[in-house]
GROMACS .gro file of C-alpha atoms in nm:
model
  492
    1MET     CA    1  -5.833 -10.092  -4.070
    2ARG     CA    2  -5.595  -9.906  -3.896
    3ASN     CA    3  -5.364  -9.625  -4.021
    4THR     CA    4  -5.056  -9.799  -3.957
    5GLY     CA    5  -4.867  -9.503  -4.132
    6LYS     CA    6  -5.002  -9.233  -3.868
    7LEU     CA    7  -4.935  -9.560  -3.599
    8LYS     CA    8  -4.588  -9.551  -3.701
    9LYS     CA    9  -4.524  -9.136  -3.682
   10GLY     CA   10  -4.705  -9.134  -3.341
   11ILE     CA   11  -4.457  -9.340  -3.195
   12LEU     CA   12  -4.150  -9.176  -3.382
   13ILE     CA   13  -4.293  -8.856  -3.194
   14SER     CA   14  -4.332  -9.017  -2.905
   15GLN     CA   15  -3.993  -9.153  -2.900
   16ILE     CA   16  -3.830  -8.833  -2.988
   17VAL     CA   17  -4.034  -8.678  -2.715
   18SER     CA   18  -3.910  -8.964  -2.473
   19GLY     CA   19  -3.522  -8.885  -2.591
   20ILE     CA   20  -3.541  -8.517  -2.533
   21ALA     CA   21  -3.700  -8.541  -2.218
   22ALA     CA   22  -3.406  -8.802  -2.119
   23ILE     CA   23  -3.165  -8.570  -2.250
   24LEU     CA   24  -3.329  -8.282  -2.027
   25PHE     CA   25  -3.351  -8.471  -1.756
   26PHE     CA   26  -2.969  -8.638  -1.759
   27THR     CA   27  -2.856  -8.256  -1.850
   28GLY     CA   28  -3.045  -8.142  -1.559
   29CYS     CA   29  -2.874  -8.404  -1.359
   30ALA     CA   30  -2.536  -8.324  -1.463
   31LYS     CA   31  -2.591  -7.949  -1.406
   32GLU     CA   32  -2.716  -8.061  -1.061
   33LYS     CA   33  -2.397  -8.280  -0.980
   34LYS     CA   34  -2.194  -7.979  -1.146
   35HIS     CA   35  -2.355  -7.705  -0.924
   36ALA     CA   36  -2.320  -7.945  -0.604
   37GLU     CA   37  -1.946  -8.011  -0.713
   38TRP     CA   38  -1.895  -7.589  -0.784
   39GLU     CA   39  -2.079  -7.545  -0.373
   40LYS     CA   40  -1.878  -7.835  -0.203
   41SER     CA   41  -1.553  -7.685  -0.302
   42ALA     CA   42  -1.667  -7.301  -0.229
   43LYS     CA   43  -1.787  -7.427   0.135
   44THR     CA   44  -1.467  -7.641   0.158
   45ASN     CA   45  -1.166  -7.377   0.080
   46CYS     CA   46  -1.367  -7.063   0.148
   47ALA     CA   47  -1.415  -7.203   0.517
   48SER     CA   48  -1.055  -7.274   0.565
   49CYS     CA   49  -0.969  -6.899   0.620
   50HIS     CA   50  -1.250  -6.735   0.704
   51MET     CA   51  -1.680  -6.779   0.747
   52TYR     CA   52  -1.832  -6.936   0.435
   53PRO     CA   53  -1.994  -6.650   0.300
   54ASP     CA   54  -2.291  -6.708   0.033
   55PRO     CA   55  -2.331  -6.605  -0.265
   56SER     CA   56  -2.653  -6.339  -0.166
   57ILE     CA   57  -2.444  -6.092   0.015
   58LEU     CA   58  -2.267  -5.913  -0.271
   59PRO     CA   59  -2.368  -5.845  -0.682
   60ARG     CA   60  -2.243  -6.081  -0.934
   61LYS     CA   61  -2.031  -5.757  -1.045
   62VAL     CA   62  -1.837  -5.706  -0.701
   63TRP     CA   63  -1.766  -6.063  -0.670
   64GLY     CA   64  -1.619  -6.079  -1.072
   65GLU     CA   65  -1.469  -5.790  -1.082
   66LYS     CA   66  -1.317  -5.695  -0.756
   67VAL     CA   67  -1.372  -5.977  -0.460
   68LEU     CA   68  -1.275  -6.309  -0.639
   69PRO     CA   69  -0.989  -6.184  -0.824
   70ASN     CA   70  -0.853  -6.058  -0.459
   71MET     CA   71  -0.900  -6.356  -0.312
   72GLY     CA   72  -0.725  -6.580  -0.614
   73TYR     CA   73  -0.441  -6.341  -0.575
   74ARG     CA   74  -0.403  -6.448  -0.191
   75MET     CA   75  -0.469  -6.764  -0.290
   76GLY     CA   76  -0.194  -6.784  -0.556
   77MET     CA   77  -0.407  -6.831  -0.835
   78SER     CA   78  -0.289  -6.647  -1.137
   79HIS     CA   79  -0.653  -6.641  -1.346
   80GLY     CA   80  -1.002  -6.744  -1.323
   81PRO     CA   81  -1.251  -6.846  -1.602
   82ILE     CA   82  -1.377  -6.490  -1.710
   83TYR     CA   83  -1.081  -6.284  -1.572
   84THR     CA   84  -0.672  -6.226  -1.547
   85TYR     CA   85  -0.439  -5.998  -1.368
   86GLY     CA   86  -0.261  -5.908  -1.641
   87ASP     CA   87   0.113  -6.015  -1.739
   88PRO     CA   88   0.099  -6.328  -1.660
   89ASP     CA   89   0.493  -6.320  -1.611
   90SER     CA   90   0.451  -6.065  -1.338
   91HIS     CA   91   0.306  -6.302  -1.131
   92LYS     CA   92   0.530  -6.629  -1.155
   93ASP     CA   93   0.626  -6.644  -0.798
   94LEU     CA   94   0.266  -6.714  -0.723
   95ASN     CA   95   0.237  -7.028  -0.534
   96PRO     CA   96  -0.103  -7.184  -0.611
   97THR     CA   97  -0.270  -7.320  -0.290
   98MET     CA   98  -0.500  -7.542  -0.507
   99PRO     CA   99  -0.531  -7.684  -0.878
  100GLN     CA  100  -0.661  -7.483  -1.135
  101GLU     CA  101  -0.979  -7.675  -1.194
  102GLU     CA  102  -1.067  -7.644  -0.800
  103TRP     CA  103  -1.037  -7.279  -0.803
  104ASP     CA  104  -1.247  -7.240  -1.128
  105LYS     CA  105  -1.506  -7.452  -0.956
  106ILE     CA  106  -1.522  -7.153  -0.705
  107VAL     CA  107  -1.555  -6.830  -0.933
  108HIS     CA  108  -1.819  -7.046  -1.149
  109TYR     CA  109  -2.008  -7.086  -0.842
  110TYR     CA  110  -2.021  -6.750  -0.699
  111LEU     CA  111  -2.110  -6.613  -1.052
  112ASN     CA  112  -2.345  -6.860  -1.098
  113GLU     CA  113  -2.559  -6.788  -0.806
  114SER     CA  114  -2.546  -6.441  -0.739
  115VAL     CA  115  -2.742  -6.210  -0.813
  116HIS     CA  116  -2.726  -5.902  -1.020
  117LYS     CA  117  -2.818  -5.666  -0.710
  118ILE     CA  118  -2.877  -5.740  -0.395
  119PRO     CA  119  -3.240  -5.565  -0.214
  120ILE     CA  120  -3.155  -5.286  -0.035
  121ASP     CA  121  -3.405  -5.231   0.294
  122THR     CA  122  -3.627  -4.949   0.269
  123ILE     CA  123  -3.544  -4.616   0.486
  124GLN     CA  124  -3.834  -4.529   0.683
  125HIS     CA  125  -3.947  -4.196   0.794
  126GLN     CA  126  -3.851  -4.126   1.142
  127LYS     CA  127  -3.972  -3.930   1.423
  128VAL     CA  128  -3.711  -3.636   1.537
  129SER     CA  129  -3.562  -3.631   1.876
  130ALA     CA  130  -3.530  -3.327   2.037
  131LEU     CA  131  -3.306  -3.491   2.362
  132PHE     CA  132  -2.983  -3.329   2.228
  133LYS     CA  133  -2.907  -3.024   2.095
  134PRO     CA  134  -2.626  -3.022   1.874
  135HIS     CA  135  -2.357  -2.741   1.892
  136VAL     CA  136  -2.199  -2.766   1.496
  137PHE     CA  137  -1.768  -2.655   1.475
  138LEU     CA  138  -1.564  -2.642   1.186
  139LEU     CA  139  -1.198  -2.662   1.132
  140ASP     CA  140  -0.992  -2.524   0.849
  141SER     CA  141  -0.879  -2.820   0.708
  142LEU     CA  142  -1.019  -3.113   0.559
  143PRO     CA  143  -1.206  -3.284   0.829
  144LEU     CA  144  -1.051  -3.641   0.857
  145ILE     CA  145  -1.116  -3.687   1.265
  146THR     CA  146  -0.961  -3.980   1.389
  147MET     CA  147  -1.028  -3.937   1.763
  148THR     CA  148  -1.263  -3.763   2.004
  149SER     CA  149  -1.163  -3.798   2.365
  150TYR     CA  150  -1.319  -3.589   2.672
  151ASP     CA  151  -1.093  -3.533   2.951
  152GLU     CA  152  -1.320  -3.490   3.254
  153LYS     CA  153  -1.049  -3.410   3.481
  154THR     CA  154  -0.884  -3.091   3.284
  155GLY     CA  155  -1.252  -3.006   3.100
  156ASN     CA  156  -1.077  -3.026   2.726
  157LEU     CA  157  -1.158  -3.202   2.452
  158PHE     CA  158  -0.864  -3.391   2.250
  159LEU     CA  159  -0.914  -3.451   1.854
  160GLY     CA  160  -0.730  -3.640   1.653
  161ASN     CA  161  -0.674  -3.517   1.292
  162ALA     CA  162  -0.556  -3.695   1.010
  163SER     CA  163  -0.545  -3.433   0.755
  164SER     CA  164  -0.228  -3.274   0.911
  165SER     CA  165  -0.130  -3.544   1.197
  166THR     CA  166  -0.188  -3.316   1.449
  167LEU     CA  167  -0.350  -3.354   1.836
  168LEU     CA  168  -0.574  -3.089   1.879
  169THR     CA  169  -0.686  -2.969   2.250
  170LEU     CA  170  -0.986  -2.745   2.281
  171ASP     CA  171  -1.210  -2.633   2.546
  172THR     CA  172  -1.606  -2.735   2.491
  173ASN     CA  173  -1.686  -2.398   2.324
  174GLY     CA  174  -1.439  -2.511   2.030
  175ALA     CA  175  -1.172  -2.282   2.090
  176ILE     CA  176  -0.831  -2.431   1.999
  177LEU     CA  177  -0.616  -2.454   2.301
  178ASN     CA  178  -0.309  -2.606   2.165
  179SER     CA  179  -0.246  -2.732   1.838
  180ASP     CA  180   0.059  -3.056   1.845
  181LEU     CA  181   0.229  -3.184   1.513
  182LEU     CA  182   0.257  -3.547   1.519
  183GLU     CA  183   0.427  -3.851   1.325
  184SER     CA  184   0.102  -3.972   1.259
  185ALA     CA  185  -0.252  -3.924   1.359
  186PRO     CA  186  -0.355  -3.995   1.713
  187VAL     CA  187  -0.624  -4.269   1.782
  188LYS     CA  188  -0.693  -4.282   2.118
  189ILE     CA  189  -0.538  -4.103   2.412
  190VAL     CA  190  -0.580  -4.189   2.760
  191THR     CA  191  -0.467  -4.073   3.099
  192LYS     CA  192  -0.402  -4.340   3.400
  193ASP     CA  193  -0.283  -4.227   3.735
  194SER     CA  194  -0.111  -3.914   3.620
  195LEU     CA  195   0.029  -4.122   3.284
  196ASN     CA  196  -0.031  -4.003   2.940
  197TYR     CA  197  -0.063  -4.305   2.675
  198MET     CA  198  -0.143  -4.192   2.325
  199LEU     CA  199  -0.144  -4.443   2.024
  200MET     CA  200  -0.046  -4.293   1.676
  201ILE     CA  201  -0.154  -4.494   1.381
  202GLY     CA  202   0.149  -4.487   1.139
  203SER     CA  203  -0.079  -4.525   0.827
  204LEU     CA  204  -0.421  -4.407   0.796
  205ASN     CA  205  -0.399  -4.647   0.449
  206PRO     CA  206  -0.410  -4.989   0.449
  207SER     CA  207  -0.067  -5.069   0.504
  208ASP     CA  208   0.166  -5.344   0.693
  209GLU     CA  209   0.460  -5.121   0.747
  210PRO     CA  210   0.518  -5.101   1.158
  211LYS     CA  211   0.495  -4.730   1.159
  212GLY     CA  212   0.281  -4.728   1.485
  213LYS     CA  213   0.344  -4.586   1.812
  214LEU     CA  214   0.222  -4.621   2.139
  215LYS     CA  215   0.375  -4.321   2.361
  216ILE     CA  216   0.341  -4.418   2.754
  217GLY     CA  217   0.484  -4.108   2.966
  218ASP     CA  218   0.833  -4.064   2.804
  219ASN     CA  219   0.853  -4.439   2.688
  220VAL     CA  220   0.740  -4.522   2.358
  221ILE     CA  221   0.653  -4.842   2.234
  222GLU     CA  222   0.745  -4.896   1.831
  223GLY     CA  223   0.686  -5.080   1.559
  224LEU     CA  224   0.355  -5.107   1.590
  225ILE     CA  225   0.156  -5.244   1.296
  226ARG     CA  226  -0.107  -5.017   1.232
  227PRO     CA  227  -0.268  -4.994   1.547
  228VAL     CA  228  -0.632  -4.853   1.628
  229ASP     CA  229  -0.694  -4.941   2.009
  230PHE     CA  230  -0.489  -5.013   2.300
  231LEU     CA  231  -0.636  -5.138   2.699
  232ILE     CA  232  -0.435  -5.080   3.018
  233TYR     CA  233  -0.485  -5.365   3.222
  234ASP     CA  234  -0.272  -5.523   3.510
  235ILE     CA  235  -0.353  -5.838   3.373
  236ASN     CA  236  -0.069  -6.045   3.591
  237LEU     CA  237  -0.183  -5.876   3.932
  238ASP     CA  238   0.176  -5.790   3.956
  239GLY     CA  239   0.065  -5.446   4.041
  240TYR     CA  240   0.224  -5.280   3.704
  241ASP     CA  241  -0.018  -5.155   3.439
  242ASP     CA  242   0.006  -5.435   3.112
  243VAL     CA  243  -0.125  -5.302   2.770
  244PHE     CA  244  -0.329  -5.508   2.534
  245VAL     CA  245  -0.253  -5.345   2.148
  246CYS     CA  246  -0.483  -5.446   1.901
  247ASN     CA  247  -0.211  -5.446   1.554
  248TYR     CA  248  -0.527  -5.386   1.313
  249GLY     CA  249  -0.258  -5.387   1.006
  250ASN     CA  250  -0.378  -5.513   0.652
  251ASN     CA  251  -0.260  -5.827   0.560
  252ILE     CA  252  -0.062  -5.917   0.885
  253GLY     CA  253  -0.141  -5.792   1.211
  254ASP     CA  254  -0.212  -5.908   1.567
  255PHE     CA  255  -0.349  -5.876   1.896
  256SER     CA  256  -0.092  -5.868   2.162
  257LEU     CA  257  -0.008  -5.804   2.525
  258PHE     CA  258   0.278  -5.578   2.620
  259GLU     CA  259   0.377  -5.693   2.969
  260ASN     CA  260   0.545  -5.435   3.160
  261LEU     CA  261   0.876  -5.532   3.310
  262ARG     CA  262   0.903  -5.250   3.539
  263ASN     CA  263   1.182  -5.052   3.423
  264GLY     CA  264   0.979  -4.868   3.209
  265THR     CA  265   1.017  -5.098   2.893
  266TYR     CA  266   0.738  -5.348   2.729
  267LYS     CA  267   0.772  -5.720   2.649
  268LYS     CA  268   0.547  -5.794   2.334
  269ARG     CA  269   0.368  -6.130   2.336
  270VAL     CA  270   0.165  -6.237   2.017
  271ILE     CA  271  -0.193  -6.380   2.145
  272HIS     CA  272  -0.339  -6.409   1.813
  273PRO     CA  273  -0.116  -6.371   1.492
  274LEU     CA  274  -0.437  -6.219   1.299
  275SER     CA  275  -0.489  -5.902   1.130
  276GLY     CA  276  -0.802  -5.710   1.161
  277ALA     CA  277  -0.769  -5.639   1.570
  278ILE     CA  278  -0.993  -5.353   1.550
  279LYS     CA  279  -1.116  -5.331   1.953
  280VAL     CA  280  -1.075  -5.472   2.325
  281GLU     CA  281  -1.250  -5.459   2.619
  282VAL     CA  282  -1.211  -5.647   2.947
  283LYS     CA  283  -1.525  -5.743   3.127
  284ASN     CA  284  -1.683  -6.056   3.295
  285MET     CA  285  -1.822  -6.232   3.014
  286ASP     CA  286  -1.947  -6.585   3.225
  287ALA     CA  287  -2.059  -6.693   3.519
  288ASP     CA  288  -1.707  -6.694   3.732
  289GLU     CA  289  -1.560  -6.420   3.933
  290ALA     CA  290  -1.312  -6.340   3.690
  291ASN     CA  291  -1.242  -6.056   3.416
  292GLU     CA  292  -1.211  -6.199   3.054
  293ILE     CA  293  -1.046  -6.018   2.750
  294VAL     CA  294  -1.269  -5.932   2.471
  295VAL     CA  295  -1.148  -5.870   2.108
  296LEU     CA  296  -1.343  -5.761   1.811
  297PHE     CA  297  -1.177  -5.848   1.508
  298ALA     CA  298  -1.304  -5.722   1.130
  299GLN     CA  299  -1.190  -5.751   0.815
  300GLU     CA  300  -1.186  -6.127   0.679
  301HIS     CA  301  -1.188  -6.237   1.011
  302GLU     CA  302  -1.509  -6.087   1.124
  303SER     CA  303  -1.529  -6.235   1.478
  304ILE     CA  304  -1.509  -6.152   1.857
  305MET     CA  305  -1.281  -6.375   2.058
  306ILE     CA  306  -1.304  -6.441   2.435
  307TRP     CA  307  -0.999  -6.521   2.650
  308ASP     CA  308  -0.960  -6.640   2.955
  309TYR     CA  309  -0.628  -6.579   3.194
  310LYS     CA  310  -0.516  -6.854   3.417
  311ASN     CA  311  -0.141  -6.978   3.539
  312ASP     CA  312   0.014  -6.725   3.275
  313THR     CA  313  -0.192  -6.878   2.995
  314PHE     CA  314  -0.499  -6.742   2.759
  315ILE     CA  315  -0.753  -6.956   2.687
  316GLY     CA  316  -0.926  -6.847   2.400
  317LYS     CA  317  -1.307  -6.885   2.241
  318LYS     CA  318  -1.429  -6.777   1.910
  319ALA     CA  319  -1.786  -6.678   2.057
  320ILE     CA  320  -1.892  -6.491   1.769
  321GLN     CA  321  -1.827  -6.574   1.384
  322PHE     CA  322  -1.957  -6.345   1.090
  323GLN     CA  323  -1.909  -6.370   0.715
  324PRO     CA  324  -1.608  -6.124   0.610
  325ALA     CA  325  -1.818  -5.850   0.406
  326PHE     CA  326  -1.943  -5.791   0.756
  327GLY     CA  327  -1.774  -5.458   0.831
  328SER     CA  328  -1.727  -5.545   1.197
  329VAL     CA  329  -1.651  -5.173   1.332
  330ASP     CA  330  -1.745  -5.136   1.722
  331PHE     CA  331  -1.873  -5.313   1.975
  332GLN     CA  332  -2.024  -5.231   2.362
  333LEU     CA  333  -2.058  -5.446   2.641
  334LYS     CA  334  -2.389  -5.411   2.861
  335ASP     CA  335  -2.624  -5.649   3.046
  336MET     CA  336  -2.917  -5.534   2.836
  337ASN     CA  337  -3.192  -5.801   2.969
  338GLY     CA  338  -3.165  -5.783   3.352
  339ASP     CA  339  -3.040  -6.201   3.353
  340GLY     CA  340  -2.713  -6.094   3.527
  341LEU     CA  341  -2.491  -6.198   3.176
  342THR     CA  342  -2.282  -5.938   2.989
  343ASP     CA  343  -2.457  -5.935   2.676
  344ILE     CA  344  -2.289  -5.742   2.331
  345ILE     CA  345  -2.391  -5.494   2.115
  346ILE     CA  346  -2.221  -5.463   1.775
  347GLY     CA  347  -2.193  -5.210   1.474
  348ASN     CA  348  -2.110  -5.332   1.165
  349GLY     CA  349  -2.090  -5.042   0.860
  350ASP     CA  350  -1.755  -5.104   0.717
  351ASN     CA  351  -1.751  -5.040   0.329
  352SER     CA  352  -1.425  -4.938   0.182
  353ASP     CA  353  -1.252  -5.196   0.065
  354LEU     CA  354  -1.331  -5.454  -0.215
  355SER     CA  355  -1.762  -5.459  -0.213
  356THR     CA  356  -1.834  -5.103  -0.189
  357VAL     CA  357  -2.232  -5.158  -0.241
  358LEU     CA  358  -2.458  -5.073   0.030
  359LYS     CA  359  -2.536  -5.415   0.225
  360ASN     CA  360  -2.847  -5.503   0.335
  361PHE     CA  361  -2.684  -5.684   0.644
  362HIS     CA  362  -2.508  -5.367   0.764
  363GLY     CA  363  -2.681  -5.243   1.124
  364VAL     CA  364  -2.700  -5.252   1.506
  365ARG     CA  365  -2.713  -5.591   1.621
  366VAL     CA  366  -2.793  -5.708   2.008
  367LEU     CA  367  -2.665  -6.057   2.068
  368LEU     CA  368  -2.780  -6.206   2.403
  369ASN     CA  369  -2.535  -6.384   2.639
  370ASN     CA  370  -2.711  -6.744   2.673
  371GLY     CA  371  -2.383  -6.835   2.937
  372ASN     CA  372  -2.084  -7.048   2.899
  373LYS     CA  373  -1.971  -6.767   2.621
  374GLU     CA  374  -2.235  -6.871   2.388
  375PHE     CA  375  -2.469  -6.585   2.186
  376SER     CA  376  -2.740  -6.552   1.985
  377GLU     CA  377  -2.850  -6.262   1.789
  378ASP     CA  378  -3.163  -6.152   1.915
  379TYR     CA  379  -3.230  -5.763   1.769
  380PHE     CA  380  -3.122  -5.624   1.446
  381TYR     CA  381  -3.140  -5.268   1.308
  382PRO     CA  382  -3.006  -5.192   0.960
  383PHE     CA  383  -2.820  -4.873   0.940
  384HIS     CA  384  -2.648  -4.839   0.653
  385GLY     CA  385  -2.260  -4.761   0.684
  386VAL     CA  386  -2.233  -4.803   1.087
  387SER     CA  387  -1.912  -4.638   1.246
  388LYS     CA  388  -1.909  -4.630   1.630
  389ILE     CA  389  -2.183  -4.698   1.866
  390GLU     CA  390  -2.217  -4.629   2.212
  391ALA     CA  391  -2.494  -4.785   2.448
  392ASP     CA  392  -2.607  -4.609   2.803
  393ASP     CA  393  -2.892  -4.460   2.927
  394PHE     CA  394  -2.922  -4.157   2.787
  395ASP     CA  395  -3.306  -4.061   2.847
  396LEU     CA  396  -3.229  -4.150   3.207
  397ASP     CA  397  -3.536  -4.391   3.254
  398GLY     CA  398  -3.341  -4.679   3.400
  399ASP     CA  399  -3.229  -4.898   3.048
  400THR     CA  400  -2.987  -4.900   2.792
  401ASP     CA  401  -3.013  -4.683   2.497
  402ILE     CA  402  -2.793  -4.715   2.173
  403LEU     CA  403  -2.670  -4.446   2.011
  404ALA     CA  404  -2.535  -4.505   1.597
  405ILE     CA  405  -2.332  -4.321   1.390
  406SER     CA  406  -2.246  -4.369   1.027
  407ASN     CA  407  -1.955  -4.319   0.758
  408PHE     CA  408  -2.054  -4.491   0.466
  409GLY     CA  409  -2.451  -4.385   0.462
  410ASP     CA  410  -2.673  -4.365   0.191
  411PHE     CA  411  -2.713  -3.994   0.144
  412SER     CA  412  -2.899  -4.050  -0.221
  413ASN     CA  413  -3.211  -4.138   0.022
  414PRO     CA  414  -3.326  -3.775   0.250
  415ASN     CA  415  -3.473  -4.049   0.462
  416PHE     CA  416  -3.168  -4.144   0.548
  417LYS     CA  417  -2.981  -3.996   0.866
  418SER     CA  418  -2.595  -4.068   0.970
  419VAL     CA  419  -2.693  -4.031   1.357
  420GLN     CA  420  -2.979  -4.243   1.505
  421LEU     CA  421  -3.069  -4.274   1.882
  422LEU     CA  422  -3.234  -4.595   1.926
  423LEU     CA  423  -3.419  -4.560   2.259
  424ASN     CA  424  -3.482  -4.865   2.426
  425GLU     CA  425  -3.853  -4.962   2.544
  426GLY     CA  426  -3.776  -5.273   2.695
  427GLY     CA  427  -3.812  -5.648   2.592
  428LEU     CA  428  -3.507  -5.542   2.328
  429ARG     CA  429  -3.780  -5.308   2.149
  430PHE     CA  430  -3.595  -5.002   2.029
  431GLU     CA  431  -3.748  -4.689   1.894
  432PRO     CA  432  -3.526  -4.498   1.644
  433LYS     CA  433  -3.487  -4.156   1.597
  434TYR     CA  434  -3.244  -3.879   1.463
  435ILE     CA  435  -3.112  -3.581   1.592
  436ASP     CA  436  -3.334  -3.253   1.552
  437GLY     CA  437  -3.111  -3.032   1.355
  438LEU     CA  438  -2.812  -3.222   1.369
  439PRO     CA  439  -2.618  -3.200   1.004
  440ASP     CA  440  -2.623  -3.549   0.777
  441PHE     CA  441  -2.279  -3.602   0.773
  442ARG     CA  442  -1.997  -3.853   0.770
  443TRP     CA  443  -1.897  -3.967   1.117
  444GLN     CA  444  -1.617  -4.170   1.265
  445THR     CA  445  -1.533  -4.096   1.598
  446ILE     CA  446  -1.730  -4.086   1.925
  447ASP     CA  447  -1.685  -4.044   2.292
  448VAL     CA  448  -1.958  -3.958   2.558
  449SER     CA  449  -1.913  -3.782   2.913
  450ASP     CA  450  -2.121  -3.568   3.129
  451TYR     CA  451  -1.901  -3.226   3.032
  452ASP     CA  452  -2.147  -2.971   3.170
  453LYS     CA  453  -2.196  -3.150   3.531
  454ASP     CA  454  -2.548  -3.184   3.524
  455GLY     CA  455  -2.643  -3.535   3.546
  456ASP     CA  456  -2.692  -3.664   3.171
  457LEU     CA  457  -2.447  -3.789   2.948
  458ASP     CA  458  -2.352  -3.546   2.661
  459VAL     CA  459  -2.180  -3.675   2.298
  460PHE     CA  460  -1.891  -3.571   2.080
  461ILE     CA  461  -1.887  -3.672   1.745
  462GLY     CA  462  -1.615  -3.639   1.485
  463SER     CA  463  -1.623  -3.625   1.066
  464PHE     CA  464  -1.448  -3.799   0.846
  465ASN     CA  465  -1.529  -3.688   0.501
  466LEU     CA  466  -1.297  -3.892   0.266
  467ASN     CA  467  -1.472  -3.983  -0.070
  468VAL     CA  468  -1.430  -4.364  -0.040
  469GLY     CA  469  -1.689  -4.654  -0.042
  470PRO     CA  470  -2.030  -4.666  -0.199
  471LYS     CA  471  -2.126  -4.348  -0.456
  472GLU     CA  472  -2.415  -4.327  -0.244
  473SER     CA  473  -2.188  -4.217   0.051
  474ASP     CA  474  -2.031  -3.958  -0.166
  475ILE     CA  475  -2.064  -3.581   0.017
  476SER     CA  476  -1.761  -3.458  -0.098
  477GLU     CA  477  -1.936  -3.101  -0.177
  478ARG     CA  478  -1.965  -3.109   0.195
  479LYS     CA  479  -1.612  -2.990   0.336
  480ASN     CA  480  -1.637  -2.826   0.639
  481VAL     CA  481  -1.814  -2.979   0.918
  482SER     CA  482  -1.525  -3.120   1.163
  483TRP     CA  483  -1.691  -3.234   1.510
  484VAL     CA  484  -2.021  -3.196   1.691
  485LYS     CA  485  -2.115  -3.172   2.055
  486LEU     CA  486  -2.444  -3.291   2.118
  487GLU     CA  487  -2.556  -3.134   2.493
  488ASN     CA  488  -2.795  -3.346   2.656
  489THR     CA  489  -3.125  -3.169   2.733
  490LEU     CA  490  -3.260  -3.362   3.006
  491ASN     CA  491  -3.180  -3.208   3.274
  492ASN     CA  492  -3.118  -2.844   3.131
   0.00000   0.00000   0.00000
């Protein structure tokens, strides 16, 4: 005889299990639907200003405590689901760019999808190179070198010293020949056709104040917004040199042409009204015979723009786009694979703003030119805190090597070396080496020249020992190294 009690009990248990399974299923579906909504909101809204950043690029704490509050404030959002900006009355004038519930979706998405700690690449022990002999020089003041520029005509080295806003003129043995007190730190100096050009940044710290200046002989272009680079180039072929200027700024800035009006004055023409313009070069980047203007943008805009100039019109193309924590700092233009097209070598390592943690995507990249201003990343060397790069044939074997310096390195790791020599072995293979006898320091500026006229390239680098960035970059106890001359020993 069948036990109907047990049968009923079994059916009841089965129904309960099925009910729980159904609840879990529908709950899971609801979560997936909610997650999909969060992701869609993030990709739609964040990508409207810059490249969409994947949550995995930064730790959850950095997203929640630094990046999202800053993003929200810029977008007019006064609060989020896990933080506030303090007194709500102090933000009554904010203009929200989206409904609060839409912003909450974005916040939830990044906090739920990011991880506690991002993985960091293991720093391998490297071989030492004796290609360069370092000569280390000290200055009395805090070493904040904003410029190292060797003048081949005079044989003098110019240093910009931000700690005292001075332009120092030295010989290559380190003797100070002259010291000029300026209104702000110099960041670039060029002499062309007996005319001296000197760019002063105005404000070293993040600022939108128009205090920067470009001195051209006895003339001055004023009102520049934290300018960091310029290029002398007769763009309209009228026989008079025009000047392109990178107004880096902070929240505002631009990339502009200052057209020479032939009477000692210049007319400003904004080409791209974005902050973060950090470097400009001129080079033929395609199959035609004309040069293009190539500009690197940092900050949240993180991109490389290429402009053609035809019929007094600039025709621009965004050739490369990076996520906003990329940290663009410098680039070089060289043909790295011998196909006749100019490639891009880029360094990314700026790490002094909101997300000051070591990042596994910082380093040196080679972007091969595929034609029609299209590029692909074909080489990556991880290197924390890259600040400047130089691409040239340092060992005179017929191919292009890369020398990279760092300002935001991992000095907690004994294997980390703040100057990296990437020796080209062909086929986009590079052997990384460090310089024998060179102290590990925070380096910011670089220049390359054959100062001793022996046929090989020497290097000058300047330090910037300011305690900003990741905690691993702090070397505040080492305060005296100001600049280094790397003497190439190849032809000694």
